[in-house]
Amino acid sequence: MPRLFFSRRAERQLQRLPGEVRMHLETHLENLTLLLGSAVPLGQVLARLERNEEGFVTTVEGMRLSFALDTVLRVILVHCISPVETPPAPEVPDLHGAQPAT
């Protein structure tokens, strides 16, 4: 079964989160670890994970987890936990005092 490690940065980020969010993240990572250690072919698991320039990314409870996976050493290293950036809502024009179209 793969082992789960956190970088110092990710550990600090995790500890700053509210308990309930932290619990969801830890449970998600434990489930990912179990899945990677299961009989499911690794290629199928990796094909379902979102990739970025540093490895893989997953989103849980509004938080983005960035991690690397070493299949030889059977290690998952979480290196960053950050809030999901949501794009700003589009501006809605103020309709007060607007004239109807003719």
XYZ file of N, CA and C in Angstrom:
306
model
N 0.834 -1.175 0.000
C 0.000 0.000 0.000
C 0.884 1.244 0.000
N 0.538 2.240 -0.834
C 1.319 3.474 -0.861
C 1.297 4.193 0.487
N 2.367 4.896 0.757
C 2.457 5.689 1.981
C 2.142 7.134 1.643
N 1.583 7.845 2.597
C 1.160 9.217 2.408
C 2.053 10.139 3.228
N 2.642 11.148 2.563
C 3.492 12.124 3.228
C 3.030 13.531 2.856
N 3.298 14.478 3.747
C 3.003 15.879 3.506
C 4.298 16.670 3.575
N 4.465 17.607 2.645
C 5.598 18.525 2.764
C 5.346 19.394 3.992
N 6.362 20.058 4.477
C 6.175 20.952 5.633
C 5.148 22.024 5.318
N 5.238 22.546 4.118
C 4.285 23.578 3.687
C 2.853 23.053 3.727
N 2.627 21.878 3.152
C 1.290 21.292 3.121
C 0.808 20.957 4.528
N 1.705 20.496 5.380
C 1.333 20.189 6.766
C 0.860 21.450 7.489
N 1.569 22.557 7.298
C 1.151 23.836 7.907
C -0.198 24.277 7.349
N -0.362 24.151 6.036
C -1.626 24.545 5.409
C -2.777 23.692 5.925
N -2.540 22.406 6.088
C -3.565 21.493 6.586
C -3.962 21.852 8.020
N -2.986 22.148 8.851
C -3.264 22.449 10.261
C -4.049 23.748 10.436
N -3.968 24.656 9.487
C -4.693 25.935 9.574
C -6.165 25.822 9.189
N -6.551 24.710 8.601
C -7.927 24.542 8.130
C -8.865 24.192 9.275
N -10.144 24.545 9.115
C -11.134 24.111 10.110
C -11.162 22.579 10.192
N -11.469 22.067 11.366
C -11.437 20.622 11.613
C -12.234 19.802 10.626
N -13.435 20.249 10.287
C -14.280 19.473 9.382
C -13.676 19.391 7.984
N -13.133 20.496 7.503
C -12.502 20.505 6.172
C -11.264 19.606 6.194
N -10.474 19.726 7.251
C -9.271 18.902 7.383
C -9.644 17.420 7.371
N -10.722 17.058 8.073
C -11.169 15.668 8.111
C -11.540 15.174 6.710
N -12.250 16.004 5.929
C -12.622 15.612 4.566
C -11.375 15.402 3.703
N -10.408 16.295 3.824
C -9.180 16.170 3.032
C -8.406 14.909 3.418
N -8.257 14.680 4.707
C -7.518 13.503 5.156
C -8.214 12.213 4.726
N -9.540 12.190 4.819
C -10.301 11.008 4.391
C -10.136 10.781 2.891
N -10.207 11.852 2.112
C -10.037 11.739 0.661
C -8.657 11.165 0.331
N -7.628 11.669 0.990
C -6.275 11.186 0.724
C -6.101 9.731 1.166
N -6.704 9.362 2.274
C -6.642 7.964 2.705
C -7.336 7.059 1.693
N -8.484 7.512 1.176
C -9.191 6.727 0.158
C -8.363 6.611 -1.118
N -7.701 7.692 -1.510
C -6.836 7.658 -2.687
C -5.696 6.671 -2.472
N -5.128 6.681 -1.290
C -4.046 5.748 -0.961
C -4.533 4.300 -1.054
N -5.724 4.051 -0.512
C -6.292 2.695 -0.591
C -6.556 2.288 -2.033
N -7.078 3.216 -2.823
C -7.364 2.924 -4.230
C -6.083 2.588 -4.987
N -5.029 3.354 -4.738
C -3.763 3.100 -5.423
C -3.144 1.773 -4.988
N -3.470 1.325 -3.792
C -2.952 0.052 -3.311
C -3.848 -1.131 -3.635
N -4.976 -0.863 -4.284
C -5.932 -1.930 -4.587
C -5.546 -2.676 -5.867
N -6.423 -3.581 -6.235
C -6.194 -4.395 -7.435
C -6.555 -3.651 -8.727
N -7.107 -2.446 -8.602
C -7.450 -1.661 -9.793
C -6.144 -1.309 -10.515
N -6.072 -1.529 -11.817
C -4.848 -1.191 -12.548
C -4.472 0.286 -12.374
N -3.202 0.511 -12.105
C -2.709 1.864 -11.839
C -3.036 2.820 -12.980
N -2.937 2.358 -14.210
C -3.236 3.199 -15.365
C -4.651 3.737 -15.334
N -5.598 2.930 -14.885
C -6.989 3.381 -14.793
C -7.144 4.472 -13.745
N -6.460 4.308 -12.631
C -6.539 5.316 -11.562
C -5.907 6.620 -12.041
N -4.721 6.542 -12.611
C -4.009 7.743 -13.048
C -4.765 8.477 -14.154
N -5.468 7.732 -14.997
C -6.216 8.358 -16.091
C -7.359 9.219 -15.567
N -7.820 8.953 -14.368
C -8.939 9.706 -13.787
C -8.480 10.910 -12.959
N -7.190 11.040 -12.746
C -6.672 12.143 -11.943
C -6.315 13.328 -12.830
N -6.615 14.521 -12.343
C -6.247 15.745 -13.062
C -4.759 15.999 -12.844
N -4.074 16.337 -13.927
C -2.632 16.590 -13.851
C -2.345 18.092 -13.921
N -1.218 18.469 -13.306
C -0.692 19.823 -13.475
C 0.814 19.711 -13.642
N 1.496 20.859 -13.675
C 2.937 20.842 -13.939
C 3.736 20.178 -12.819
N 3.165 20.070 -11.621
C 3.890 19.504 -10.485
C 3.490 18.062 -10.171
N 2.495 17.543 -10.865
C 2.042 16.180 -10.589
C 0.552 16.053 -10.818
N -0.175 15.889 -9.724
C -1.618 15.690 -9.806
C -2.340 16.689 -8.912
N -3.624 16.883 -9.204
C -4.446 17.821 -8.443
C -5.808 17.183 -8.205
N -6.340 17.400 -7.027
C -7.699 16.987 -6.731
C -8.346 18.076 -5.888
N -9.652 18.187 -5.966
C -10.368 19.217 -5.227
C -11.356 18.555 -4.272
N -11.305 18.998 -3.020
C -12.182 18.468 -1.978
C -12.626 19.624 -1.094
N -13.943 19.750 -0.890
C -14.484 20.753 0.030
C -13.928 22.157 -0.232
N -13.820 22.524 -1.489
C -13.350 23.854 -1.840
C -11.849 24.057 -1.704
N -11.120 22.978 -1.468
C -9.667 23.061 -1.342
C -9.021 22.246 -2.463
N -7.924 22.765 -2.962
C -7.180 22.125 -4.051
C -5.928 21.476 -3.464
N -5.815 20.163 -3.656
C -4.659 19.418 -3.177
C -3.739 19.117 -4.347
N -2.502 19.537 -4.249
C -1.503 19.211 -5.271
C -0.579 18.157 -4.682
N -0.354 17.094 -5.453
C 0.474 16.016 -4.930
C 1.249 15.341 -6.049
N 2.290 14.673 -5.639
C 3.104 13.880 -6.560
C 2.952 12.419 -6.152
N 3.150 11.559 -7.112
C 3.010 10.126 -6.887
C 4.247 9.430 -7.428
N 4.890 8.661 -6.570
C 6.032 7.855 -6.994
C 5.587 6.396 -6.939
N 5.367 5.820 -8.120
C 4.852 4.456 -8.177
C 5.914 3.413 -7.815
N 7.184 3.753 -7.980
C 8.252 2.811 -7.638
C 8.402 2.722 -6.119
N 8.466 3.899 -5.468
C 8.591 3.923 -4.011
C 7.245 3.767 -3.304
N 6.170 3.839 -4.099
C 4.815 3.728 -3.571
C 4.551 4.803 -2.513
N 4.734 6.049 -2.949
C 4.597 7.205 -2.061
C 3.720 8.259 -2.716
N 2.827 8.844 -1.922
C 2.073 10.026 -2.331
C 2.602 11.167 -1.477
N 3.062 12.234 -2.117
C 3.574 13.404 -1.407
C 2.668 14.589 -1.710
N 1.951 15.040 -0.704
C 1.113 16.231 -0.844
C 2.023 17.425 -0.629
N 2.096 18.316 -1.629
C 3.006 19.452 -1.487
C 2.315 20.789 -1.361
N 1.010 20.870 -1.613
C 0.328 22.159 -1.472
C -1.168 21.941 -1.273
N -1.736 22.726 -0.354
C -3.172 22.742 -0.114
C -3.601 24.196 -0.166
N -4.498 24.521 -1.087
C -4.906 25.920 -1.239
C -6.389 25.993 -1.588
N -7.009 27.138 -1.276
C -8.419 27.301 -1.643
C -8.582 27.289 -3.158
N -9.690 26.756 -3.607
C -10.000 26.772 -5.037
C -10.308 28.213 -5.414
N -9.669 28.674 -6.444
C -9.920 30.038 -6.911
C -11.145 30.025 -7.800
N -12.125 30.797 -7.412
C -13.330 30.896 -8.226
C -13.272 32.198 -8.999
N -13.632 32.153 -10.273
C -13.585 33.380 -11.069
C -14.611 34.375 -10.530
N -14.293 35.661 -10.611
C -15.249 36.649 -10.139
C -16.536 36.595 -10.951
N -17.627 36.872 -10.272
C -18.924 36.879 -10.957
C -18.949 38.007 -11.976
N -19.570 37.772 -13.127
C -19.631 38.833 -14.138
C -20.450 40.006 -13.600
N -20.030 41.183 -13.989
C -20.747 42.376 -13.539
C -22.089 42.460 -14.243
N -23.089 42.768 -13.447
C -24.436 42.944 -13.989
C -24.686 44.439 -14.046
N -25.045 44.934 -15.209
C -25.258 46.380 -15.311
C -26.407 46.816 -14.410
N -26.257 47.991 -13.870
C -27.298 48.565 -13.022
C -28.445 49.014 -13.913
N -29.615 48.469 -13.680
C -30.754 48.772 -14.535
C -31.597 49.924 -13.999
N -31.249 50.461 -12.853
C -32.001 51.583 -12.294
C -31.836 52.797 -13.205
N -32.940 53.369 -13.619
C -32.899 54.558 -14.466
C -32.659 54.224 -15.932
N -32.605 52.909 -16.278
C -32.386 52.549 -17.678
C -33.661 52.795 -18.471
N -33.496 53.207 -19.689
C -34.623 53.467 -20.568
C -34.937 52.201 -21.376
N -36.213 51.904 -21.589
C -36.533 50.715 -22.411
C -36.039 50.896 -23.841
N -35.664 49.799 -24.421
C -35.204 49.823 -25.827
C -36.393 50.097 -26.731
N -36.160 50.867 -27.770
C -37.247 51.177 -28.714
C -36.968 50.579 -30.057
